[in-house]
């Protein structure tokens, strides 16, 4: 490692700390969200420096991209004060930003006991993290074993082999966690179709033109990432988030393609990944093998199938998060949309 | 080979200059429109020059094509983001103020 590399790494570390601090200390929540996006991108850079491009891709797509969109969109929803909603005068755009999104008052602990407890908790967490780093096995743990069995896994990229074959169980549960999160959101608002978009403030002709051109390219890129996972960094999560991004952009551009998707297809799409994992796991059990143990001659094909299903589910789930927030935003109504009551209330 | 390397260095440095100028402009320019102007120069020209510089180092045709494709995607996305932000700012600013700024 040359001196320049070291300087670069130190700069990235410092930048991460500064961005984390600014994210927490910004007086305006909108600023916090933007700092969080910057933090995610810097984090992706740090993962690249740690020679983990798979994680970097996922961090950039999920941590910076999807979470950023969700945060900014949530702020748009919650920035509107409920009492000045439908009945009162349309808010001026300037006044809208000043309410909930501003947190000038720092969170104050009302007693010394609370702050001491919180501080002790943080110290304990820091100790556990440092101890965990210290306890990492020297020889790289199971790296040698994974490398030895790579030829039997059906793929050439070690990360995909571990994620989808050796530790497929973990990935299955990860997809399950996403599914649960989505169920939670739907419990809060009822299982709805992707409600119709009627953008009160159409984004102008350019975005619509861009997304019409880009959507096919993005879907193709998602398929490419999925296929690439076999031999290089890429895979279901990155591809899935890209698919979700297509949906989000379509919605933002006011192209009502996703609204046409019938409810059955949505339900199927949301459960597809989890279900496909489960089906292959049960098939393996019926064939007297361990759960999710793939036959080695078919492993590559099975992994591709499972990954494709997971990517579709992840895409649907991530888009459902956004669509739910977005339809909430429109149904709550405010100065912009007060004139036109929305029939697509999520609780229906 | 050193001749080719010289081209790479020249183009990448030129790209870096645009990035630097764009960053300084973003920090120093007074209003949102001139800031956007500075920012898009960094995105479009800076990245473009760096891609051209790196094209001299590419060993296969498809890699070069991918890099040009990445640049064109960044061009499309960057100009659209600029348009979206500019349009939002333009609609939010009262008309007289915008006219003052443009004069």
Short mmCIF file of C-alpha atoms in Angstrom, two decimals:
data_model
loop_
_atom_site.label_atom_id
_atom_site.label_comp_id
_atom_site.label_asym_id
_atom_site.label_seq_id
_atom_site.Cartn_x
_atom_site.Cartn_y
_atom_site.Cartn_z
CA UNK A 1 0.00 0.00 0.00
CA UNK A 2 1.53 3.27 -1.07
CA UNK A 3 1.49 6.47 0.90
CA UNK A 4 -1.13 7.94 -1.43
CA UNK A 5 -3.48 5.02 -0.73
CA UNK A 6 -3.06 5.53 2.99
CA UNK A 7 -3.75 9.24 2.73
CA UNK A 8 -6.86 8.49 0.66
CA UNK A 9 -8.10 5.95 3.21
CA UNK A 10 -7.58 8.36 6.08
CA UNK A 11 -9.47 11.07 4.17
CA UNK A 12 -12.36 8.66 3.55
CA UNK A 13 -12.46 7.68 7.25
CA UNK A 14 -12.46 11.30 8.39
CA UNK A 15 -15.10 12.18 5.81
CA UNK A 16 -17.30 9.35 7.10
CA UNK A 17 -17.00 10.63 10.68
CA UNK A 18 -17.70 14.22 9.66
CA UNK A 19 -20.70 13.21 7.53
CA UNK A 20 -22.08 11.03 10.32
CA UNK A 21 -21.76 13.92 12.74
CA UNK A 22 -23.36 16.38 10.33
CA UNK A 23 -26.21 13.94 9.69
CA UNK A 24 -26.97 13.90 13.40
CA UNK A 25 -26.33 17.55 14.16
CA UNK A 26 -27.96 19.26 11.17
CA UNK A 27 -30.70 21.62 12.31
CA UNK A 28 -32.87 20.92 9.30
CA UNK A 29 -34.08 17.36 8.77
CA UNK A 30 -33.87 17.83 5.00
CA UNK A 31 -30.17 18.60 5.42
CA UNK A 32 -29.83 15.46 7.53
CA UNK A 33 -31.34 13.39 4.74
CA UNK A 34 -28.94 14.85 2.17
CA UNK A 35 -25.98 14.28 4.50
CA UNK A 36 -27.19 10.71 4.97
CA UNK A 37 -27.12 10.16 1.20
CA UNK A 38 -23.59 11.58 1.06
CA UNK A 39 -22.67 9.31 3.97
CA UNK A 40 -24.01 6.28 2.07
CA UNK A 41 -21.99 7.14 -1.04
CA UNK A 42 -18.81 7.65 1.01
CA UNK A 43 -19.53 4.37 2.76
CA UNK A 44 -19.74 2.69 -0.66
CA UNK A 45 -16.32 4.18 -1.45
CA UNK A 46 -14.99 2.77 1.82
CA UNK A 47 -16.30 -0.69 0.88
CA UNK A 48 -14.54 -0.41 -2.48
CA UNK A 49 -11.30 0.40 -0.62
CA UNK A 50 -11.88 -2.69 1.54
CA UNK A 51 -12.03 -4.74 -1.68
CA UNK A 52 -15.71 -5.57 -1.19
CA UNK A 53 -17.35 -4.28 -4.39
CA UNK A 54 -20.48 -6.40 -3.79
CA UNK A 55 -21.20 -4.60 -0.55
CA UNK A 56 -20.25 -1.28 -2.15
CA UNK A 57 -22.82 -1.80 -4.92
CA UNK A 58 -25.51 -2.74 -2.42
CA UNK A 59 -24.62 0.18 -0.14
CA UNK A 60 -24.73 2.69 -3.00
CA UNK A 61 -28.02 1.29 -4.32
CA UNK A 62 -29.83 0.75 -1.01
CA UNK A 63 -28.07 2.97 1.53
CA UNK A 64 -27.66 6.03 -0.62
CA UNK A 65 -30.21 5.58 -3.41
CA UNK A 66 -33.33 3.88 -2.10
CA UNK A 67 -33.09 5.07 1.52
CA UNK A 68 -32.34 8.57 0.31
CA UNK A 69 -35.47 8.60 -1.82
CA UNK A 70 -37.56 7.18 1.03
CA UNK A 71 -36.18 9.72 3.53
CA UNK A 72 -36.75 12.73 1.29
CA UNK A 73 -40.21 11.49 0.39
CA UNK A 74 -41.09 10.89 4.06
CA UNK A 75 -40.04 14.44 4.82
CA UNK A 76 -42.31 15.67 2.08
CA UNK A 77 -45.19 13.82 3.75
CA UNK A 78 -44.48 14.72 7.35
CA UNK A 79 -43.34 18.28 6.71
CA UNK A 80 -46.98 19.22 6.21
CA UNK A 81 -48.59 20.31 9.45
CA UNK A 82 -51.84 18.35 9.88
CA UNK A 83 -53.88 21.21 11.34
CA UNK A 84 -53.27 23.49 8.36
CA UNK A 85 -54.26 20.68 6.01
CA UNK A 86 -57.44 20.68 3.97
CA UNK A 87 -59.50 23.52 5.33
CA UNK A 88 -57.02 26.34 5.67
CA UNK A 89 -55.38 28.42 3.02
CA UNK A 90 -52.87 26.80 0.70
CA UNK A 91 -49.49 27.06 2.35
CA UNK A 92 -46.85 29.14 0.80
CA UNK A 93 -43.98 26.92 -0.27
CA UNK A 94 -41.58 28.87 1.97
CA UNK A 95 -43.55 28.27 5.14
CA UNK A 96 -43.96 24.57 4.48
CA UNK A 97 -40.34 23.73 5.11
CA UNK A 98 -40.14 25.26 8.52
CA UNK A 99 -42.33 23.05 10.64
CA UNK A 100 -41.62 19.45 11.41
CA UNK A 101 -38.48 19.26 9.30
CA UNK A 102 -36.70 21.72 11.54
CA UNK A 103 -35.32 20.33 14.74
CA UNK A 104 -33.62 23.36 16.21
CA UNK A 105 -34.10 22.07 19.68
CA UNK A 106 -31.64 19.29 20.28
CA UNK A 107 -33.11 16.16 21.87
CA UNK A 108 -32.76 16.83 25.56
CA UNK A 109 -32.46 14.12 28.15
CA UNK A 110 -34.70 15.09 30.99
CA UNK A 111 -32.56 13.55 33.68
CA UNK A 112 -28.92 12.82 34.42
CA UNK A 113 -29.84 9.14 34.83
CA UNK A 114 -31.09 8.93 31.26
CA UNK A 115 -27.97 10.51 29.79
CA UNK A 116 -25.69 8.32 31.91
CA UNK A 117 -27.61 5.21 30.80
CA UNK A 118 -27.48 6.24 27.14
CA UNK A 119 -23.78 7.02 27.41
CA UNK A 120 -23.04 3.71 29.11
CA UNK A 121 -25.02 1.89 26.42
CA UNK A 122 -23.02 3.58 23.65
CA UNK A 123 -19.73 2.77 25.41
CA UNK A 124 -20.77 -0.86 25.84
CA UNK A 125 -21.73 -1.10 22.15
CA UNK A 126 -18.38 0.43 21.16
CA UNK A 127 -16.58 -2.06 23.41
CA UNK A 128 -18.46 -5.01 21.87
CA UNK A 129 -17.62 -3.82 18.35
CA UNK A 130 -13.92 -3.37 19.13
CA UNK A 131 -13.82 -6.74 20.89
CA UNK A 132 -15.50 -8.36 17.88
CA UNK A 133 -12.82 -6.95 15.56
CA UNK A 134 -10.16 -8.22 17.95
CA UNK A 135 -11.70 -11.69 18.00
CA UNK A 136 -11.78 -12.13 14.22
CA UNK A 137 -9.99 -15.37 13.34
CA UNK A 138 -6.52 -14.82 11.89
CA UNK A 139 -6.67 -17.28 9.02
CA UNK A 140 -9.79 -15.63 7.58
CA UNK A 141 -12.19 -18.09 9.26
CA UNK A 142 -14.01 -20.24 6.71
CA UNK A 143 -12.39 -18.60 3.67
CA UNK A 144 -10.25 -21.65 2.89
CA UNK A 145 -13.22 -24.02 3.11
CA UNK A 146 -15.35 -21.78 0.89
CA UNK A 147 -12.59 -21.49 -1.71
CA UNK A 148 -12.12 -25.27 -1.67
CA UNK A 149 -15.80 -25.95 -2.42
CA UNK A 150 -16.22 -23.10 -4.90
CA UNK A 151 -16.15 -25.48 -7.88
CA UNK A 152 -19.12 -27.41 -6.46
CA UNK A 153 -21.23 -24.33 -5.78
CA UNK A 154 -22.35 -23.81 -9.37
CA UNK A 155 -21.01 -20.24 -9.61
CA UNK A 156 -17.55 -18.76 -9.98
CA UNK A 157 -17.91 -15.68 -7.79
CA UNK A 158 -17.15 -16.58 -4.15
CA UNK A 159 -19.54 -13.96 -2.71
CA UNK A 160 -22.48 -15.34 -4.70
CA UNK A 161 -21.45 -18.89 -3.78
CA UNK A 162 -21.56 -18.03 -0.08
CA UNK A 163 -24.73 -15.92 -0.25
CA UNK A 164 -26.83 -18.19 -2.43
CA UNK A 165 -25.39 -21.64 -1.82
CA UNK A 166 -23.29 -22.14 1.32
CA UNK A 167 -25.29 -19.68 3.40
CA UNK A 168 -28.47 -19.64 1.32
CA UNK A 169 -30.46 -19.93 4.52
CA UNK A 170 -29.33 -16.45 5.62
CA UNK A 171 -30.25 -14.90 2.30
CA UNK A 172 -33.64 -16.60 2.40
CA UNK A 173 -34.28 -15.06 5.82
CA UNK A 174 -33.06 -11.67 4.56
CA UNK A 175 -35.66 -11.78 1.81
CA UNK A 176 -38.10 -12.82 4.53
CA UNK A 177 -37.21 -9.77 6.64
CA UNK A 178 -37.93 -7.49 3.69
CA UNK A 179 -41.24 -9.29 3.20
CA UNK A 180 -42.11 -8.80 6.89
CA UNK A 181 -41.23 -5.11 6.73
CA UNK A 182 -43.53 -4.74 3.75
CA UNK A 183 -46.31 -6.59 5.58
CA UNK A 184 -45.86 -4.18 8.48
CA UNK A 185 -46.26 -1.21 6.19
CA UNK A 186 -49.34 -2.72 4.61
CA UNK A 187 -50.77 -3.44 8.06
CA UNK A 188 -50.50 0.27 8.76
CA UNK A 189 -52.34 1.19 5.58
CA UNK A 190 -54.12 -1.88 4.28
CA UNK A 191 -52.98 -3.98 1.34
CA UNK A 192 -53.58 -1.74 -1.63
CA UNK A 193 -52.67 -1.81 -5.25
CA UNK A 194 -50.17 0.74 -6.43
CA UNK A 195 -52.62 3.60 -6.39
CA UNK A 196 -53.06 5.77 -9.41
CA UNK A 197 -50.59 8.55 -9.81
CA UNK A 198 -51.92 11.97 -10.40
CA UNK A 199 -48.90 14.11 -9.86
CA UNK A 200 -50.11 17.53 -8.72
CA UNK A 201 -46.86 19.07 -9.87
CA UNK A 202 -45.86 17.36 -13.13
CA UNK A 203 -42.09 17.29 -13.43
CA UNK A 204 -41.94 18.73 -16.90
CA UNK A 205 -41.31 17.02 -20.22
CA UNK A 206 -37.63 16.19 -19.71
CA UNK A 207 -37.97 13.66 -16.89
CA UNK A 208 -40.73 11.87 -18.70
CA UNK A 209 -38.56 11.73 -21.81
CA UNK A 210 -35.58 10.51 -19.81
CA UNK A 211 -37.43 7.75 -18.05
CA UNK A 212 -39.03 6.55 -21.27
CA UNK A 213 -35.55 6.15 -22.69
CA UNK A 214 -33.87 4.88 -19.55
CA UNK A 215 -36.40 2.34 -18.26
CA UNK A 216 -35.49 -0.35 -20.83
CA UNK A 217 -31.79 0.31 -20.28
CA UNK A 218 -32.23 0.02 -16.52
CA UNK A 219 -34.18 -3.22 -16.77
CA UNK A 220 -31.46 -4.57 -19.06
CA UNK A 221 -28.80 -3.45 -16.56
CA UNK A 222 -30.67 -5.20 -13.75
CA UNK A 223 -30.69 -8.43 -15.76
CA UNK A 224 -27.00 -7.93 -16.51
CA UNK A 225 -26.19 -7.44 -12.82
CA UNK A 226 -28.15 -10.57 -11.97
CA UNK A 227 -26.34 -12.62 -14.59
CA UNK A 228 -22.98 -11.09 -13.64
CA UNK A 229 -23.43 -12.28 -10.05
CA UNK A 230 -22.35 -15.69 -11.29
CA UNK A 231 -18.78 -14.60 -11.95
CA UNK A 232 -18.31 -11.05 -10.67
CA UNK A 233 -19.78 -8.59 -8.15
CA UNK A 234 -23.52 -8.25 -8.69
CA UNK A 235 -26.60 -10.21 -7.77
CA UNK A 236 -30.16 -10.20 -6.60
CA UNK A 237 -30.15 -7.22 -4.22
CA UNK A 238 -28.44 -4.84 -6.61
CA UNK A 239 -30.63 -5.95 -9.51
CA UNK A 240 -33.78 -5.76 -7.39
CA UNK A 241 -33.11 -2.22 -6.24
CA UNK A 242 -32.47 -1.19 -9.82
CA UNK A 243 -35.86 -2.62 -10.80
CA UNK A 244 -37.43 -0.69 -7.93
CA UNK A 245 -35.71 2.45 -9.19
CA UNK A 246 -37.39 1.98 -12.57
CA UNK A 247 -40.77 1.86 -10.82
CA UNK A 248 -39.99 4.91 -8.68
CA UNK A 249 -38.84 6.94 -11.69
CA UNK A 250 -41.91 5.92 -13.69
CA UNK A 251 -44.10 7.09 -10.84
CA UNK A 252 -42.23 10.36 -10.38
CA UNK A 253 -42.43 11.05 -14.09
CA UNK A 254 -46.19 10.52 -13.94
CA UNK A 255 -46.18 7.53 -16.28
CA UNK A 256 -48.93 5.31 -14.85
CA UNK A 257 -47.39 1.99 -15.87
CA UNK A 258 -47.20 0.46 -12.37
CA UNK A 259 -50.79 1.48 -11.56
CA UNK A 260 -51.96 -0.96 -14.21
CA UNK A 261 -50.40 -3.91 -12.40
CA UNK A 262 -53.26 -6.02 -10.99
CA UNK A 263 -53.34 -6.79 -7.28
CA UNK A 264 -52.80 -10.51 -7.79
CA UNK A 265 -49.60 -9.84 -9.68
CA UNK A 266 -48.41 -7.50 -6.92
CA UNK A 267 -49.06 -10.12 -4.25
CA UNK A 268 -47.34 -12.75 -6.37
CA UNK A 269 -44.38 -10.47 -7.01
CA UNK A 270 -43.98 -9.63 -3.34
CA UNK A 271 -43.91 -13.29 -2.25
CA UNK A 272 -42.11 -14.71 -5.30
CA UNK A 273 -38.55 -14.60 -3.93
CA UNK A 274 -39.33 -15.98 -0.49
CA UNK A 275 -41.52 -18.65 -2.05
CA UNK A 276 -38.99 -19.78 -4.63
CA UNK A 277 -36.35 -20.22 -1.92
CA UNK A 278 -38.86 -22.21 0.09
CA UNK A 279 -39.84 -24.44 -2.83
CA UNK A 280 -36.24 -25.35 -3.60
CA UNK A 281 -35.56 -25.88 0.10
CA UNK A 282 -38.48 -28.29 0.41
CA UNK A 283 -37.48 -30.10 -2.78
CA UNK A 284 -34.03 -30.58 -1.24
CA UNK A 285 -35.63 -31.87 1.97
CA UNK A 286 -37.80 -34.32 0.01
CA UNK A 287 -34.69 -35.59 -1.77
CA UNK A 288 -33.15 -36.42 1.61
CA UNK A 289 -30.75 -33.53 1.58
CA UNK A 290 -30.22 -30.59 3.88
CA UNK A 291 -32.59 -27.62 3.55
CA UNK A 292 -31.56 -25.46 0.58
CA UNK A 293 -28.83 -27.92 -0.44
CA UNK A 294 -28.75 -27.83 -4.22
CA UNK A 295 -27.69 -30.80 -6.36
CA UNK A 296 -24.21 -29.81 -7.52
CA UNK A 297 -24.82 -30.50 -11.22
CA UNK A 298 -27.85 -28.15 -11.28
CA UNK A 299 -26.60 -25.67 -8.68
CA UNK A 300 -25.81 -22.89 -11.18
CA UNK A 301 -29.28 -23.00 -12.74
CA UNK A 302 -31.06 -23.21 -9.40
CA UNK A 303 -29.07 -20.26 -8.07
CA UNK A 304 -29.93 -18.18 -11.13
CA UNK A 305 -33.64 -19.02 -10.74
CA UNK A 306 -33.67 -18.25 -7.03
CA UNK A 307 -31.74 -15.04 -7.57
CA UNK A 308 -34.04 -13.88 -10.35
CA UNK A 309 -37.07 -14.54 -8.15
CA UNK A 310 -35.45 -12.75 -5.22
CA UNK A 311 -34.55 -9.77 -7.42
CA UNK A 312 -38.15 -9.46 -8.64
CA UNK A 313 -39.46 -9.63 -5.08
CA UNK A 314 -36.91 -7.12 -3.79
CA UNK A 315 -37.81 -4.78 -6.64
CA UNK A 316 -41.54 -5.07 -5.92
CA UNK A 317 -41.01 -4.65 -2.16
CA UNK A 318 -38.78 -1.61 -2.44
CA UNK A 319 -41.17 -0.02 -4.91
CA UNK A 320 -44.10 -0.84 -2.63
CA UNK A 321 -42.37 1.06 0.22
CA UNK A 322 -42.11 4.10 -1.99
CA UNK A 323 -45.54 3.79 -3.58
CA UNK A 324 -47.14 3.46 -0.16
CA UNK A 325 -45.46 6.61 1.15
CA UNK A 326 -46.21 8.42 -2.06
CA UNK A 327 -49.90 7.53 -2.14
CA UNK A 328 -50.13 8.51 1.55
CA UNK A 329 -48.70 11.83 0.65
CA UNK A 330 -51.33 12.42 -1.98
CA UNK A 331 -54.26 11.15 0.05
CA UNK A 332 -53.40 13.26 3.09
CA UNK A 333 -53.94 16.30 0.98
CA UNK A 334 -52.59 19.77 1.58
CA UNK A 335 -52.54 23.14 -0.10
CA UNK A 336 -51.56 21.70 -3.47
CA UNK A 337 -54.13 18.93 -3.69
CA UNK A 338 -56.85 20.25 -1.39
CA UNK A 339 -59.08 21.07 -4.34
CA UNK A 340 -59.13 17.53 -5.63
CA UNK A 341 -60.01 14.94 -2.98
CA UNK A 342 -58.26 11.65 -3.56
CA UNK A 343 -60.27 8.51 -3.91
CA UNK A 344 -57.22 6.28 -3.51
CA UNK A 345 -57.06 6.31 0.26
CA UNK A 346 -54.68 3.59 1.46
CA UNK A 347 -57.09 2.47 4.15
CA UNK A 348 -59.69 1.40 1.63
CA UNK B 1 3.51 3.70 -24.74
CA UNK B 2 4.76 6.74 -22.84
CA UNK B 3 3.26 8.88 -25.60
CA UNK B 4 -0.15 7.32 -24.91
CA UNK B 5 0.36 7.78 -21.17
CA UNK B 6 1.04 11.45 -21.74
CA UNK B 7 -2.35 11.79 -23.44
CA UNK B 8 -4.02 10.04 -20.50
CA UNK B 9 -2.35 12.36 -18.02
CA UNK B 10 -3.24 15.49 -19.99
CA UNK B 11 -6.91 14.56 -20.41
CA UNK B 12 -7.35 13.35 -16.82
CA UNK B 13 -5.72 16.49 -15.46
CA UNK B 14 -8.00 18.61 -17.63
CA UNK B 15 -10.96 16.65 -16.26
CA UNK B 16 -9.73 17.16 -12.71
CA UNK B 17 -9.45 20.91 -13.37
CA UNK B 18 -13.10 20.95 -14.42
CA UNK B 19 -14.09 19.05 -11.30
CA UNK B 20 -12.11 21.46 -9.15
CA UNK B 21 -13.60 24.49 -10.90
CA UNK B 22 -17.07 22.99 -10.60
CA UNK B 23 -16.61 22.42 -6.87
CA UNK B 24 -15.28 25.93 -6.31
CA UNK B 25 -18.18 27.30 -8.33
CA UNK B 26 -20.68 25.27 -6.33
CA UNK B 27 -19.27 26.71 -3.13
CA UNK B 28 -18.69 30.28 -4.25
CA UNK B 29 -21.39 31.22 -6.76
CA UNK B 30 -24.18 33.37 -5.36
CA UNK B 31 -27.43 31.75 -6.56
CA UNK B 32 -28.77 28.35 -7.42
CA UNK B 33 -28.72 28.76 -11.21
CA UNK B 34 -25.05 29.69 -11.48
CA UNK B 35 -24.24 26.93 -9.00
CA UNK B 36 -26.04 24.43 -11.20
CA UNK B 37 -24.09 25.77 -14.16
CA UNK B 38 -20.82 25.10 -12.33
CA UNK B 39 -21.93 21.67 -11.15
CA UNK B 40 -23.00 20.41 -14.56
CA UNK B 41 -19.70 21.51 -16.08
CA UNK B 42 -17.93 19.24 -13.61
CA UNK B 43 -20.30 16.36 -14.32
CA UNK B 44 -20.37 16.59 -18.09
CA UNK B 45 -16.98 17.88 -19.16
CA UNK B 46 -14.93 16.69 -16.18
CA UNK B 47 -16.19 13.12 -16.38
CA UNK B 48 -16.03 13.22 -20.19
CA UNK B 49 -12.39 14.30 -20.24
CA UNK B 50 -11.45 11.69 -17.65
CA UNK B 51 -13.25 9.00 -19.68
CA UNK B 52 -11.38 10.13 -22.82
CA UNK B 53 -8.14 10.04 -20.87
CA UNK B 54 -8.81 6.54 -19.61
CA UNK B 55 -9.82 5.34 -23.09
CA UNK B 56 -6.10 5.38 -23.98
CA UNK B 57 -5.49 2.76 -21.28
CA UNK B 58 -8.30 0.40 -22.28
CA UNK B 59 -7.21 -3.01 -23.57
CA UNK B 60 -10.50 -4.21 -25.08
CA UNK B 61 -13.05 -2.58 -27.33
CA UNK B 62 -16.03 -3.52 -25.15
CA UNK B 63 -14.54 -1.92 -22.04
CA UNK B 64 -14.08 1.35 -23.92
CA UNK B 65 -17.62 1.14 -25.20
CA UNK B 66 -18.90 0.60 -21.66
CA UNK B 67 -17.01 3.66 -20.45
CA UNK B 68 -18.48 5.83 -23.19
CA UNK B 69 -21.90 4.42 -22.32
CA UNK B 70 -21.38 5.35 -18.66
CA UNK B 71 -20.46 8.87 -19.71
CA UNK B 72 -23.57 9.21 -21.87
CA UNK B 73 -25.74 7.96 -19.00
CA UNK B 74 -24.13 10.47 -16.64
CA UNK B 75 -24.74 13.18 -19.25
CA UNK B 76 -28.43 12.32 -19.51
CA UNK B 77 -28.92 11.94 -15.76
CA UNK B 78 -26.89 15.05 -14.90
CA UNK B 79 -28.62 17.36 -17.30
CA UNK B 80 -32.01 16.06 -16.18
CA UNK B 81 -31.20 16.51 -12.51
CA UNK B 82 -29.99 20.03 -13.29
CA UNK B 83 -33.19 20.76 -15.20
CA UNK B 84 -35.35 19.39 -12.38
CA UNK B 85 -33.59 21.42 -9.67
CA UNK B 86 -33.48 24.53 -11.84
CA UNK B 87 -37.15 24.24 -12.73
CA UNK B 88 -38.12 23.80 -9.08
CA UNK B 89 -36.03 26.79 -8.06
CA UNK B 90 -37.42 28.86 -10.94
CA UNK B 91 -41.02 28.09 -10.02
CA UNK B 92 -40.39 28.87 -6.37
CA UNK B 93 -38.70 32.20 -6.99
CA UNK B 94 -41.00 35.16 -7.53
CA UNK B 95 -40.82 36.36 -11.13
CA UNK B 96 -39.30 39.81 -10.48
CA UNK B 97 -36.50 38.25 -8.49
CA UNK B 98 -35.64 35.83 -11.30
CA UNK B 99 -35.59 38.66 -13.81
CA UNK B 100 -33.25 40.62 -11.58
CA UNK B 101 -30.95 37.64 -11.26
CA UNK B 102 -30.85 37.07 -14.99
CA UNK B 103 -30.02 40.66 -15.79
#
